[in-house]
Every structure is written in structure tokens, then in C-alpha cells.
Short mmCIF file of C-alpha atoms (C1' of nucleotides) in Angstrom, two decimals:
data_model
loop_
_atom_site.label_atom_id
_atom_site.label_comp_id
_atom_site.label_asym_id
_atom_site.label_seq_id
_atom_site.Cartn_x
_atom_site.Cartn_y
_atom_site.Cartn_z
CA MET T 1 19.76 2.53 8.22
CA ASN T 2 18.11 0.41 5.63
CA GLU T 3 18.83 2.69 2.73
CA SER T 4 18.12 1.60 -0.74
CA ILE T 5 20.94 0.64 -3.02
CA ASP T 6 20.52 2.26 -6.39
CA ILE T 7 22.02 0.69 -9.46
CA LEU T 8 22.14 2.39 -12.81
CA ILE T 9 21.77 0.03 -15.74
CA ILE T 10 23.08 1.31 -19.04
CA GLU T 11 21.98 -0.98 -21.84
CA ASP T 12 20.29 -0.07 -25.09
CA ASP T 13 18.61 -3.39 -25.75
CA GLU T 14 15.28 -3.06 -24.08
CA ALA T 15 14.76 -6.73 -23.35
CA ILE T 16 18.17 -7.15 -21.80
CA ASN T 17 17.77 -3.98 -19.83
CA ARG T 18 14.51 -5.27 -18.47
CA LEU T 19 16.12 -8.55 -17.57
CA LEU T 20 18.96 -6.83 -15.76
CA CYS T 21 16.50 -4.66 -13.90
CA SER T 22 14.61 -7.68 -12.74
CA ILE T 23 17.79 -9.38 -11.57
CA VAL T 24 18.79 -6.30 -9.63
CA LYS T 25 15.36 -5.91 -8.16
CA ARG T 26 15.17 -9.50 -7.12
CA SER T 27 18.42 -9.11 -5.23
CA GLY T 28 16.83 -6.32 -3.25
CA TYR T 29 18.39 -3.35 -4.99
CA HIS T 30 16.86 -0.54 -6.94
CA PRO T 31 17.44 -0.58 -10.67
CA LYS T 32 17.28 2.46 -12.88
CA PRO T 33 17.33 1.79 -16.61
CA ALA T 34 19.14 4.04 -19.08
CA TYR T 35 18.93 3.27 -22.77
CA SER T 36 21.71 5.36 -24.22
CA GLY T 37 25.04 6.79 -23.23
CA THR T 38 23.74 10.32 -23.21
CA GLU T 39 20.75 9.43 -21.08
CA ALA T 40 23.07 7.69 -18.68
CA MET T 41 25.26 10.75 -18.33
CA ILE T 42 22.29 12.80 -17.24
CA TYR T 43 21.56 10.40 -14.41
CA LEU T 44 25.20 10.16 -13.48
CA GLU T 45 25.46 13.89 -13.05
CA GLN T 46 22.21 14.08 -11.17
CA ARG T 47 23.17 11.97 -8.21
CA ARG T 48 25.39 9.38 -6.63
CA TRP T 49 24.94 5.73 -7.56
CA ASP T 50 25.85 2.66 -5.61
CA MET T 51 26.76 0.80 -8.74
CA VAL T 52 26.69 1.13 -12.49
CA LEU T 53 26.28 -1.65 -15.02
CA ILE T 54 27.50 -0.67 -18.45
CA ASP T 55 27.03 -2.27 -21.83
CA LEU T 56 29.99 -1.39 -24.03
CA MET T 57 28.14 -0.94 -27.30
CA LEU T 58 25.80 1.95 -26.88
CA PRO T 59 24.18 4.59 -28.99
CA GLY T 60 25.05 8.17 -28.13
CA MET T 61 28.23 7.57 -26.23
CA SER T 62 30.33 4.46 -25.94
CA GLY T 63 30.45 2.40 -22.81
CA GLU T 64 34.20 2.91 -22.64
CA ARG T 65 33.66 6.63 -22.54
CA ILE T 66 31.14 6.34 -19.74
CA LEU T 67 33.48 4.13 -17.79
CA GLU T 68 36.08 6.89 -17.99
CA GLU T 69 33.64 9.45 -16.71
CA VAL T 70 32.46 7.29 -13.87
CA THR T 71 35.89 6.32 -12.65
CA ALA T 72 37.12 9.88 -12.99
CA ALA T 73 34.25 11.07 -10.86
CA GLY T 74 34.84 8.83 -7.92
CA ASP T 75 34.38 5.59 -6.15
CA CYS T 76 31.35 4.03 -7.73
CA PRO T 77 31.75 0.35 -8.58
CA VAL T 78 31.28 -0.53 -12.22
CA ILE T 79 30.47 -3.81 -13.88
CA ILE T 80 30.82 -4.12 -17.62
CA ILE T 81 28.38 -6.30 -19.46
CA SER T 82 29.39 -6.86 -23.00
CA ALA T 83 29.25 -9.05 -26.05
CA LYS T 84 32.89 -8.32 -26.74
CA LEU T 85 34.71 -11.53 -26.11
CA GLU T 86 38.27 -10.42 -26.80
CA THR T 87 40.60 -10.55 -23.88
CA GLN T 88 41.88 -7.14 -24.86
CA SER T 89 38.53 -5.50 -24.35
CA LYS T 90 38.25 -7.19 -21.00
CA ILE T 91 41.69 -6.10 -19.92
CA ASN T 92 41.11 -2.55 -21.08
CA ALA T 93 37.92 -2.32 -19.13
CA LEU T 94 39.41 -3.75 -15.97
CA ARG T 95 42.51 -1.53 -16.27
CA GLY T 96 40.19 1.37 -16.92
CA GLY T 97 38.64 0.97 -13.54
CA ALA T 98 35.85 -1.53 -14.06
CA ASP T 99 35.40 -3.91 -11.18
CA ASP T 100 34.12 -6.81 -13.17
CA TYR T 101 33.41 -7.89 -16.70
CA ILE T 102 30.60 -10.18 -17.74
CA THR T 103 30.24 -11.45 -21.27
CA LYS T 104 26.96 -11.94 -23.03
CA PRO T 105 25.13 -14.14 -23.08
CA PHE T 106 25.27 -14.11 -19.33
CA ASP T 107 23.85 -16.31 -16.67
CA VAL T 108 21.28 -14.75 -14.41
CA GLU T 109 22.72 -16.23 -11.27
CA GLU T 110 26.15 -15.12 -12.25
CA VAL T 111 25.15 -11.52 -12.70
CA SER T 112 23.41 -11.59 -9.38
CA ALA T 113 26.41 -13.15 -7.67
CA ARG T 114 28.80 -10.67 -9.18
CA ILE T 115 26.75 -7.68 -8.21
CA ASP T 116 26.55 -8.95 -4.65
CA SER T 117 30.21 -9.72 -4.43
CA CYS T 118 31.15 -6.38 -5.91
CA LEU T 119 29.01 -4.48 -3.44
CA ARG T 120 30.47 -6.55 -0.66
CA ARG T 121 33.98 -5.67 -1.72
CA TYR T 122 33.05 -2.04 -1.66
CA GLY T 123 32.40 -2.54 1.95
CA GLY T 124 29.89 -1.66 4.57
CA ARG T 125 26.94 -2.45 2.46
CA THR T 126 25.74 -5.79 3.63
CA VAL T 127 23.42 -7.66 1.41
CA GLU T 128 20.06 -7.84 3.05
CA LYS T 129 17.80 -10.56 1.97
CA GLN T 130 14.13 -10.06 1.73
CA PRO T 131 12.69 -10.80 5.16
CA ALA T 132 10.21 -13.62 5.57
CA GLU T 133 7.79 -11.25 7.18
CA ILE T 134 7.44 -7.62 8.14
CA ASN T 135 5.32 -6.51 10.99
CA TYR T 136 4.35 -3.07 12.01
CA LYS T 137 1.63 -2.45 14.51
CA ASP T 138 -1.01 -4.87 13.34
CA ILE T 139 0.10 -4.81 9.74
CA ARG T 140 1.75 -7.98 8.60
CA ILE T 141 3.37 -8.34 5.21
CA VAL T 142 4.60 -11.65 3.86
CA PRO T 143 6.65 -10.66 0.82
CA GLU T 144 6.92 -14.14 -0.52
CA ALA T 145 3.19 -14.48 -0.81
CA LYS T 146 2.67 -10.78 -1.45
CA GLN T 147 0.16 -11.01 1.27
CA VAL T 148 -0.96 -8.28 3.60
CA THR T 149 -3.04 -8.69 6.69
CA VAL T 150 -4.17 -5.92 8.97
CA ASN T 151 -5.89 -6.59 12.21
CA ASN T 152 -5.79 -10.24 11.17
CA LYS T 153 -7.85 -9.52 8.12
CA THR T 154 -6.50 -10.07 4.65
CA VAL T 155 -6.21 -6.88 2.69
CA LYS T 156 -6.32 -7.18 -1.05
CA LEU T 157 -3.94 -4.70 -2.63
CA THR T 158 -3.01 -4.11 -6.23
CA ALA T 159 0.64 -4.26 -7.22
CA ARG T 160 1.15 -0.51 -6.90
CA GLU T 161 -0.65 -0.29 -3.63
CA TYR T 162 1.37 -3.15 -2.30
CA ASP T 163 4.62 -1.51 -3.30
CA ILE T 164 3.64 1.71 -1.58
CA LEU T 165 2.68 0.01 1.64
CA TYR T 166 5.73 -2.20 1.58
CA LEU T 167 8.00 0.78 1.20
CA LEU T 168 6.41 2.71 4.03
CA VAL T 169 6.20 -0.23 6.38
CA SER T 170 9.76 -1.31 5.75
CA SER T 171 11.04 1.83 7.40
CA PRO T 172 8.42 3.18 9.73
CA GLY T 173 8.95 6.73 10.81
CA LYS T 174 10.95 7.61 7.73
CA VAL T 175 9.41 10.36 5.68
CA TYR T 176 9.20 9.66 1.99
CA ALA T 177 8.96 12.70 -0.21
CA LYS T 178 6.46 12.35 -2.99
CA ALA T 179 9.24 12.29 -5.51
CA ASP T 180 11.06 9.53 -3.62
CA LEU T 181 7.97 7.49 -3.29
CA PHE T 182 7.10 7.90 -6.91
CA GLU T 183 10.52 6.96 -8.13
CA ARG T 184 10.68 3.92 -5.91
CA VAL T 185 7.31 2.57 -6.76
CA TRP T 186 6.95 3.67 -10.34
CA ASN T 187 10.59 3.53 -11.27
CA GLU T 188 10.40 6.65 -13.32
CA PRO T 189 11.17 10.28 -12.69
CA TYR T 190 8.66 12.43 -10.91
CA TYR T 191 7.50 15.58 -12.59
CA GLY T 192 5.66 17.15 -9.73
CA ASP T 193 2.34 17.87 -11.34
CA ASP T 194 0.82 14.56 -10.65
CA ASN T 195 -2.17 13.57 -8.65
CA THR T 196 -1.53 9.89 -9.12
CA ILE T 197 0.16 9.50 -5.79
CA ASN T 198 -2.65 11.18 -3.94
CA VAL T 199 -5.17 8.86 -5.47
CA HIS T 200 -3.17 5.73 -4.80
CA LEU T 201 -2.45 6.76 -1.26
CA SER T 202 -6.06 7.37 -0.74
CA HIS T 203 -6.82 3.87 -1.92
CA VAL T 204 -4.26 2.35 0.39
CA ARG T 205 -5.59 4.31 3.31
CA ASN T 206 -9.10 3.25 2.51
CA LYS T 207 -8.24 -0.40 2.47
CA LEU T 208 -6.32 -0.10 5.70
CA TYR T 209 -9.22 1.74 7.23
CA GLU T 210 -11.65 -0.95 6.20
CA ALA T 211 -9.52 -3.56 7.90
CA ASN T 212 -9.05 -1.52 11.04
CA PRO T 213 -10.99 1.73 11.50
CA ASP T 214 -9.42 2.46 14.85
CA GLU T 215 -5.92 3.08 13.69
CA THR T 216 -4.34 5.73 11.49
CA TYR T 217 -1.37 4.26 9.72
CA ILE T 218 -0.13 6.60 7.07
CA GLU T 219 0.63 10.10 8.15
CA THR T 220 1.05 13.13 5.94
CA ILE T 221 3.95 15.37 6.78
CA TRP T 222 2.78 18.57 5.32
CA GLY T 223 4.99 19.87 2.57
CA MET T 224 7.39 16.97 2.95
CA GLY T 225 5.81 13.67 2.25
CA TYR T 226 4.41 10.60 3.92
CA LYS T 227 5.45 8.21 6.61
CA MET T 228 4.17 5.42 8.74
CA ASN T 229 2.72 6.80 11.87
CA SER T 230 4.76 5.81 14.89
CA MET W 1 24.66 -30.91 6.88
CA ASN W 2 25.28 -31.53 3.20
CA GLU W 3 27.23 -34.55 2.22
CA SER W 4 30.37 -33.55 0.42
CA ILE W 5 30.20 -32.41 -3.16
CA ASP W 6 32.96 -33.92 -5.21
CA ILE W 7 34.34 -32.14 -8.22
CA LEU W 8 36.76 -33.71 -10.65
CA ILE W 9 39.26 -31.26 -12.12
CA ILE W 10 40.86 -32.34 -15.37
CA GLU W 11 43.72 -30.03 -16.24
CA ASP W 12 47.28 -30.90 -17.20
CA ASP W 13 48.95 -27.67 -16.16
CA GLU W 14 49.89 -28.28 -12.58
CA ALA W 15 49.70 -24.66 -11.45
CA ILE W 16 46.29 -24.09 -12.95
CA ASN W 17 45.03 -27.35 -11.56
CA ARG W 18 46.19 -26.34 -8.13
CA LEU W 19 44.49 -22.97 -8.51
CA LEU W 20 41.22 -24.57 -9.58
CA CYS W 21 41.41 -26.96 -6.67
CA SER W 22 41.83 -24.11 -4.25
CA ILE W 23 38.89 -22.25 -5.76
CA VAL W 24 36.70 -25.30 -5.45
CA LYS W 25 37.84 -25.90 -1.92
CA ARG W 26 37.19 -22.35 -0.88
CA SER W 27 33.62 -22.70 -2.10
CA GLY W 28 33.18 -25.61 0.24
CA TYR W 29 33.40 -28.44 -2.26
CA HIS W 30 35.80 -31.29 -2.53
CA PRO W 31 38.25 -31.16 -5.46
CA LYS W 32 40.01 -34.09 -7.06
CA PRO W 33 42.79 -33.28 -9.51
CA ALA W 34 43.41 -35.31 -12.65
CA TYR W 35 46.37 -34.43 -14.89
CA SER W 36 45.58 -36.29 -18.07
CA GLY W 37 42.64 -37.57 -20.02
CA THR W 38 43.42 -41.16 -19.28
CA GLU W 39 43.81 -40.54 -15.58
CA ALA W 40 40.47 -38.73 -15.64
CA MET W 41 38.73 -41.67 -17.28
CA ILE W 42 39.83 -43.92 -14.47
CA TYR W 43 38.24 -41.65 -11.90
CA LEU W 44 35.13 -41.22 -14.00
CA GLU W 45 34.58 -44.95 -14.17
CA GLN W 46 35.27 -45.44 -10.52
CA ARG W 47 32.43 -43.39 -9.16
CA ARG W 48 29.81 -40.73 -9.60
CA TRP W 49 30.88 -37.06 -9.58
CA ASP W 50 28.88 -34.01 -8.71
CA MET W 51 30.67 -31.98 -11.32
CA VAL W 52 33.54 -32.17 -13.76
CA LEU W 53 35.77 -29.31 -14.91
CA ILE W 54 37.50 -30.10 -18.17
CA ASP W 55 40.36 -28.42 -19.94
CA LEU W 56 40.07 -29.03 -23.66
CA MET W 57 43.76 -29.45 -24.45
CA LEU W 58 44.95 -32.53 -22.67
CA PRO W 59 47.56 -35.16 -23.06
CA GLY W 60 46.30 -38.70 -23.41
CA MET W 61 42.79 -37.98 -24.45
CA SER W 62 41.22 -34.75 -25.62
CA GLY W 63 38.80 -32.81 -23.49
CA GLU W 64 36.17 -33.10 -26.19
CA ARG W 65 36.45 -36.84 -26.01
CA ILE W 66 36.01 -36.82 -22.25
CA LEU W 67 33.03 -34.56 -22.57
CA GLU W 68 31.44 -37.14 -24.84
CA GLU W 69 32.07 -39.89 -22.35
CA VAL W 70 30.70 -37.93 -19.43
CA THR W 71 27.54 -36.82 -21.14
CA ALA W 72 26.96 -40.27 -22.58
CA ALA W 73 27.24 -41.72 -19.11
CA GLY W 74 24.65 -39.57 -17.45
CA ASP W 75 23.65 -36.39 -15.85
CA CYS W 76 26.80 -34.98 -14.36
CA PRO W 77 27.26 -31.24 -14.90
CA VAL W 78 30.31 -30.24 -16.89
CA ILE W 79 32.16 -26.95 -17.13
CA ILE W 80 34.72 -26.50 -19.86
CA ILE W 81 37.75 -24.41 -19.05
CA SER W 82 39.75 -23.66 -22.13
CA ALA W 83 42.16 -21.35 -23.87
CA LYS W 84 40.25 -21.82 -27.10
CA LEU W 85 38.55 -18.54 -27.78
CA GLU W 86 36.73 -19.45 -30.98
CA THR W 87 33.00 -19.33 -30.79
CA GLN W 88 32.89 -22.61 -32.66
CA SER W 89 34.70 -24.44 -29.94
CA LYS W 90 32.36 -22.95 -27.41
CA ILE W 91 29.29 -23.91 -29.39
CA ASN W 92 30.56 -27.43 -29.95
CA ALA W 93 31.16 -27.87 -26.27
CA LEU W 94 27.80 -26.54 -25.22
CA ARG W 95 25.99 -28.54 -27.89
CA GLY W 96 27.99 -31.53 -26.78
CA GLY W 97 26.46 -31.32 -23.36
CA ALA W 98 28.70 -28.95 -21.45
CA ASP W 99 26.85 -26.70 -19.06
CA ASP W 100 29.24 -23.81 -19.17
CA TYR W 101 32.37 -22.64 -20.90
CA ILE W 102 35.01 -20.48 -19.29
CA THR W 103 37.91 -19.07 -21.28
CA LYS W 104 41.45 -18.70 -19.99
CA PRO W 105 42.71 -16.57 -18.54
CA PHE W 106 39.87 -16.82 -16.13
CA ASP W 107 38.84 -14.79 -13.18
CA VAL W 108 38.87 -16.63 -9.88
CA GLU W 109 35.57 -15.16 -8.81
CA GLU W 110 34.04 -16.04 -12.12
CA VAL W 111 34.97 -19.66 -11.89
CA SER W 112 33.62 -19.81 -8.40
CA ALA W 113 30.37 -18.12 -9.36
CA ARG W 114 29.86 -20.37 -12.34
CA ILE W 115 30.47 -23.53 -10.38
CA ASP W 116 27.99 -22.39 -7.79
CA SER W 117 25.39 -21.46 -10.29
CA CYS W 118 25.83 -24.66 -12.21
CA LEU W 119 25.45 -26.79 -9.12
CA ARG W 120 22.43 -24.80 -8.14
CA ARG W 121 20.84 -25.51 -11.48
CA TYR W 122 21.58 -29.18 -11.04
CA GLY W 123 20.60 -29.02 -7.43
CA GLY W 124 17.41 -30.99 -7.70
CA ARG W 125 19.09 -33.89 -9.35
CA THR W 126 22.29 -34.40 -7.45
CA VAL W 127 22.31 -32.68 -4.12
CA GLU W 128 18.84 -32.43 -2.72
CA LYS W 129 16.79 -35.47 -2.52
CA GLN W 130 13.24 -35.35 -3.69
CA PRO W 131 10.32 -36.14 -1.48
CA ALA W 132 8.59 -39.38 -2.25
CA GLU W 133 5.33 -37.61 -2.72
CA ILE W 134 3.79 -34.16 -2.55
CA ASN W 135 0.19 -33.55 -1.74
CA TYR W 136 -1.79 -30.40 -1.95
CA LYS W 137 -5.53 -30.36 -1.76
CA ASP W 138 -6.43 -33.28 -3.97
CA ILE W 139 -3.32 -32.98 -6.10
CA ARG W 140 -0.81 -35.72 -5.60
CA ILE W 141 2.59 -35.70 -7.22
CA VAL W 142 4.97 -38.61 -7.17
CA PRO W 143 8.23 -37.08 -8.40
CA GLU W 144 10.00 -40.31 -8.96
CA ALA W 145 7.37 -41.44 -11.40
CA LYS W 146 6.62 -37.92 -12.59
CA GLN W 147 3.07 -38.86 -11.97
CA VAL W 148 0.26 -36.53 -11.10
CA THR W 149 -3.18 -37.41 -9.91
CA VAL W 150 -5.95 -34.96 -9.18
CA ASN W 151 -9.18 -35.96 -7.63
CA ASN W 152 -7.88 -39.52 -7.89
CA LYS W 153 -7.66 -39.23 -11.63
CA THR W 154 -4.37 -39.48 -13.43
CA VAL W 155 -3.44 -36.25 -15.17
CA LYS W 156 -1.14 -36.51 -18.11
CA LEU W 157 1.24 -33.59 -18.16
CA THR W 158 4.10 -32.77 -20.46
CA ALA W 159 7.53 -32.12 -18.97
CA ARG W 160 7.10 -28.36 -18.87
CA GLU W 161 3.63 -28.56 -17.48
CA TYR W 162 4.83 -30.95 -14.85
CA ASP W 163 7.66 -28.66 -13.83
CA ILE W 164 5.31 -25.73 -13.50
CA LEU W 165 2.84 -27.60 -11.39
CA TYR W 166 5.58 -29.14 -9.30
CA LEU W 167 7.06 -25.75 -8.56
CA LEU W 168 3.76 -24.22 -7.60
CA VAL W 169 2.63 -27.15 -5.52
CA SER W 170 5.91 -27.42 -3.70
CA SER W 171 5.29 -24.08 -2.02
CA PRO W 172 1.62 -23.31 -1.99
CA GLY W 173 0.77 -19.71 -1.28
CA LYS W 174 4.07 -18.43 -2.55
CA VAL W 175 3.71 -16.06 -5.44
CA TYR W 176 6.01 -16.84 -8.34
CA ALA W 177 6.75 -13.93 -10.62
CA LYS W 178 6.75 -14.84 -14.26
CA ALA W 179 10.48 -14.33 -14.45
CA ASP W 180 11.04 -16.65 -11.48
CA LEU W 181 8.82 -19.27 -12.90
CA PHE W 182 10.37 -19.10 -16.29
CA GLU W 183 13.88 -19.29 -15.01
CA ARG W 184 13.15 -22.21 -12.76
CA VAL W 185 11.29 -24.20 -15.34
CA TRP W 186 13.13 -23.28 -18.52
CA ASN W 187 16.51 -22.68 -16.97
CA GLU W 188 17.17 -19.66 -19.10
CA PRO W 189 16.78 -15.95 -18.63
CA TYR W 190 13.41 -14.35 -19.09
CA TYR W 191 13.22 -11.45 -21.46
CA GLY W 192 9.92 -10.08 -20.37
CA ASP W 193 7.62 -10.04 -23.34
CA ASP W 194 6.98 -13.69 -23.75
CA ASN W 195 3.67 -15.42 -23.53
CA THR W 196 4.81 -19.00 -23.66
CA ILE W 197 4.27 -19.03 -19.92
CA ASN W 198 0.68 -17.97 -20.41
CA VAL W 199 0.10 -20.76 -22.85
CA HIS W 200 1.61 -23.40 -20.65
CA LEU W 201 -0.26 -22.16 -17.65
CA SER W 202 -3.41 -22.29 -19.61
CA HIS W 203 -2.71 -25.90 -20.48
CA VAL W 204 -2.00 -26.84 -16.91
CA ARG W 205 -5.16 -25.16 -15.76
CA ASN W 206 -7.17 -26.92 -18.40
CA LYS W 207 -5.92 -30.29 -17.40
CA LEU W 208 -6.53 -29.63 -13.76
CA TYR W 209 -9.98 -28.42 -14.60
CA GLU W 210 -10.76 -31.54 -16.55
CA ALA W 211 -9.76 -33.66 -13.62
CA ASN W 212 -11.70 -31.60 -11.14
CA PRO W 213 -13.99 -28.85 -12.37
CA ASP W 214 -15.01 -27.84 -8.89
CA GLU W 215 -11.71 -26.50 -7.74
CA THR W 216 -9.58 -23.56 -8.83
CA TYR W 217 -5.98 -24.37 -8.18
CA ILE W 218 -3.76 -21.81 -9.80
CA GLU W 219 -4.45 -18.22 -9.01
CA THR W 220 -3.23 -15.20 -10.93
CA ILE W 221 -2.00 -12.34 -8.82
CA TRP W 222 -2.31 -9.54 -11.25
CA GLY W 223 0.92 -7.75 -11.92
CA MET W 224 2.79 -10.05 -9.57
CA GLY W 225 2.66 -13.62 -10.71
CA TYR W 226 1.01 -16.94 -9.99
CA LYS W 227 0.47 -19.05 -6.95
CA MET W 228 -1.36 -22.06 -5.70
CA ASN W 229 -4.65 -21.00 -4.33
CA SER W 230 -4.78 -21.50 -0.61
"C1'" DG N 1 -9.70 34.36 7.03
"C1'" DA N 2 -7.24 33.56 2.75
"C1'" DA N 3 -4.03 30.92 0.19
"C1'" DA N 4 -1.75 26.87 -0.48
"C1'" DT N 5 -1.56 22.14 -0.03
"C1'" DT N 6 -3.48 17.82 0.45
"C1'" DA N 7 -7.81 14.40 0.52
"C1'" DT N 8 -11.44 12.14 -1.26
"C1'" DT N 9 -14.48 10.36 -4.66
"C1'" DA N 10 -16.31 8.88 -8.80
"C1'" DA N 11 -16.39 8.46 -13.68
"C1'" DA N 12 -14.14 7.88 -17.92
"C1'" DT N 13 -10.35 6.56 -20.58
"C1'" DC N 14 -6.29 4.07 -21.41
"C1'" DA N 15 -2.85 0.65 -21.23
"C1'" DA N 16 -0.94 -3.32 -19.60
"C1'" DA N 17 -1.37 -7.91 -18.19
"C1'" DC N 18 -3.46 -11.84 -19.07
"C1'" DC N 19 -6.17 -15.77 -21.53
"C1'" DT N 20 -7.26 -18.66 -25.25
"C1'" DT N 21 -7.03 -20.69 -29.59
"C1'" DA N 22 -5.01 -22.47 -33.42
"C1'" DA N 23 -1.37 -23.35 -36.50
"C1'" DG N 24 3.46 -24.02 -37.55
"C1'" DA N 25 8.05 -25.70 -35.80
"C1'" DA N 26 10.69 -28.71 -33.29
"C1'" DA N 27 11.55 -32.81 -30.88
"C1'" DA N 28 10.69 -37.44 -29.68
"C1'" DG N 29 9.10 -41.93 -30.65
"C1'" DC N 30 8.29 -45.72 -33.72
"C1'" DG L 1 11.44 -41.63 -42.64
"C1'" DC L 2 7.03 -41.05 -40.85
"C1'" DT L 3 3.98 -40.21 -37.06
"C1'" DT L 4 2.98 -38.32 -32.85
"C1'" DT L 5 3.71 -35.41 -29.28
"C1'" DT L 6 5.24 -31.26 -27.39
"C1'" DC L 7 6.63 -26.54 -27.65
"C1'" DT L 8 6.44 -22.07 -29.40
"C1'" DT L 9 4.53 -18.24 -31.85
"C1'" DA L 10 1.09 -15.24 -33.29
"C1'" DA L 11 -3.28 -13.10 -33.09
"C1'" DG L 12 -7.47 -11.56 -31.12
"C1'" DG L 13 -10.06 -10.92 -27.29
"C1'" DT L 14 -10.87 -10.12 -22.31
"C1'" DT L 15 -10.08 -8.45 -17.93
"C1'" DT L 16 -7.99 -5.68 -14.65
"C1'" DG L 17 -5.56 -2.01 -12.85
"C1'" DA L 18 -3.57 2.58 -13.66
"C1'" DT L 19 -4.26 7.07 -14.79
"C1'" DT L 20 -6.54 11.24 -15.53
"C1'" DT L 21 -9.92 14.49 -14.67
"C1'" DA L 22 -12.62 17.14 -12.05
"C1'" DA L 23 -15.30 18.75 -8.48
"C1'" DT L 24 -15.54 19.07 -3.49
"C1'" DA L 25 -13.79 18.88 1.06
"C1'" DA L 26 -10.54 19.14 4.48
"C1'" DT L 27 -6.06 20.94 6.45
"C1'" DT L 28 -2.28 23.71 7.40
"C1'" DT L 29 0.21 27.92 7.16
"C1'" DC L 30 0.55 32.66 7.08
#
DNA sequence: GAAATTATTAAATCAAACCTTAAGAAAAGC
DNA sequence: GCTTTTCTTAAGGTTTGATTTAATAATTTC
């Protein structure tokens, strides 16, 4: 039920892309950065996106071109983010199927508000705010403080470990394939041949075990992935 | 719950003024239309406003002139709404103390979002009232006097340093990501690779340390942000 | 039981995040 | 205008976490 909302961010300027990603993330969505038009097209063909943010001036393939492709393909909302101030550019984009148009330099709050409102218009998808606290069995996570306690003991996790646990705990019972997990936590594509996940999972399990040896929290679904034991 | 937020709308075109009023109203604020510069000045002298929207081309008295008056008078947020597309006009307005600049034709949602975001930025000053005093451990902050004492010693902080400490102290335990912190203190977007936060944090820590070497106040949560040690 | 997949562990390397200092730039105060 | 304060930038150094590697152990599936 609580599926992640994935937003593709097409912007060649690295700093701005990073900023947009952080805005998206902070609103509770999942950003995926693309740094050129051609890179973006690869992701667009790969899967469905809940929203696309497009910078108009791009290397490889213009933003206008991408907008065409996206709108031709279907019903994915698009927000243009551009330095082009001319009304004509704005009108073209909106006529061309964009849902909104933000000019640079933009205001952080504004971007956030527009993304929310756009997703709302597209219906169904309610904006879920970060909960004050998640509990599962005797695991308690307070996102605001990035704090985790298990069995009433504080568990000190690194950022990665925290992200993993947070993901699993936020939908107990759901099986996360390694690739899913990797892409969510690391925000980069998963190339299969990686032991990193195993090691990190091991660390998480260890720390959970230290806090409460009587309980097994993370279960391995053989050949499929991991989930919180329910 | 909130007392009403009054917004003065200075726009000579009756239709546009009506539209702006309805936008403001729909956002839950209280609009007051003014149709000329001179009329606006009367209202401005009468009372305090939570925000002013100004059209630049006005009969009676130019928008630029009004902007001067408003900013000279105090800390009321101003949004310029204008048909003037030139960057120069925009720059002049923003330099002159305007908080935002929207070009006509404008998007209803955009105006609404910008008003919201602007009020939010000004929030501390106009809407929410500050507590008389914040205490945490042996830190005492008196916001009205911008005064900080630690361990009963007065600590002299610069404006930025004060803002940082204030933010952290006002919700101890909460982890502030660098981006959050930066945006709240500097009021501008954070582009990731900046160490001015580090430097300022270092300064704050130093000063706290000088006042009380036995206590560690600000904790670094690696990869996540900073928080008051609890 | 054999093969494939996953776990665990520790050590070594690497990279990112962070801290501090100092000096130049900008702003504020006199 | 000059001085002082504050802010920012840059550079070098430190710490911490992430990753890789590898060797061994445990599971599951067939």
C-alpha cells in the first residue's frame, strides 16, 4: 500500500540536481538523478515513473524533446524547471503537455509545493508525511532524531544501516529484492555481483541481535530477497 | 487558532485584483484590495500588514516607490507582481527589499505557493510568537535580546551562530541535516558541497566550549546531520 | 550429497564527511 | 573613509564509514 513514489530528475548541473534530489527526498519521494537527455531516455524506457522533472537545456537531447517523448508515452506528470524566462517557452512547454513550469532560480519550498500539488492532481496518491515514530515488534524508529531503539536499548546505526532498517520496518512483511533494496538505499543501479548488501545486512542483524538476542527480525527469502519477519 | 493574516493587494486592474484577492482568500488569508498607489499608502500608514503584493505599474504612485516606503518602514514581506519581464526590473525590486517577484501572466497556483512560502519564511517574525526564553542544559537563550548564556556566562554569538544554536536548542534531539540547517539559517537553497556550515558550527562549538569545557553540546551524526546532544 | 545461494567475519583499502585554521572579502559600525 | 566585525573561501588534515576481498560456514534446492 505504501509504495514508493519515484521521481526522475533530469538536470545536467550536478549541484542543482543534488538540490532537487534532496527536496524530493525530503518530501518523502524517491529521486533518481539523470545528468543528460540520453541518460534520461534510458531510465524512461526502463520503467514507469511517477513524475519527471526536466531541465530544458540539456546535453545529449533537449528537454523539449524529452517532454515530447514522455507525453507521447503516457500519463506521467511532468514539471519543467528552466532558466528560460520567456513566456513563449513557458507556453510551449505547458501546451506540450507539461504540468507545471518553474523558473530558475527557484525557491525550495515552491518546488516542493508544486511537486506535491501536481501529484495530488494526478490523483490517488496522497502525500504521506514522515511519521513521528515507527514501531514494529520491539523496534522503535524515530525518524526525526534518526534514533533506533530495540528492546528499549538504543542501537547505534550508521547512515546506510539506518536506511536499510527503516525501509524494511516501514513495510513489514514486504519482500525487498536485493536490487530494490540496493536502489532504494544506495540510489544507484544494482549490478548483481555485489556482496555489499550481504555485509551491511549482516551488520544490521548483528546490532539487532546484540540489543535483543531472542528475536529474529530480518528474514531471508531465498532467491528473492529480504523482509521483516512477521 | 491563528489570528487572521492580512494581505494588502495593490493592483489597479480590477479583474486582476479580484483574482488575487480570491487566491489569497482561498489560502486562508485575509485580502484587502487597493486600486492605486495613493490609496495603498493610506492603508499602509493605518496599520501593520502581514504581507503586501505590489503591481509595479500603478496610477498615483509607482510600485517601486511603494516598495521603498514599505521596506523603509519595517519588516513586512513584499511580493512584486508585474508585467515587466526585464531582469533589471526584477533585480531592482529584489535589491530594493522585495521578497519575491512574479511576472504576469501568472499562474494561480504559483502565486498561492509563493505567498505561502514567503509567509513561512517570515513566520518567526510575524505569525508565531517567540518564547520569552529557551533553556537546555545550562544553555539559556533569550530571543528578544538575542542573548545567550552558558554556564551562567554570557556567550557572544554572531547572527548566524545565534540562528544555528537557536535552531538546535529549540528542538533538542532532533537531527538537522545540513541542507535543513542551511536553509533555515541562511534562507537560501543548499547546493551540497559547501563547508561554510562546518566553519560556523566549529565557531559555535568553540564558543560553547569556552563557556563550559565540561560539556559537549552539539553532536555530529555522521552522514546525517547535527543535533543537540541529549 | 552436490551445487547454488546466502552468512559471517575480519582485514585492508578507499572515499566521503567532517574539522580546523587562517586569510581574504564583505558588511557593519564609527 | 577607516576600523572592526562577521562571513566566506580555501586548504590541509583527521576521522569515520563504506567497500572490497577473501576465506569459511551455513542453508536451501535439486
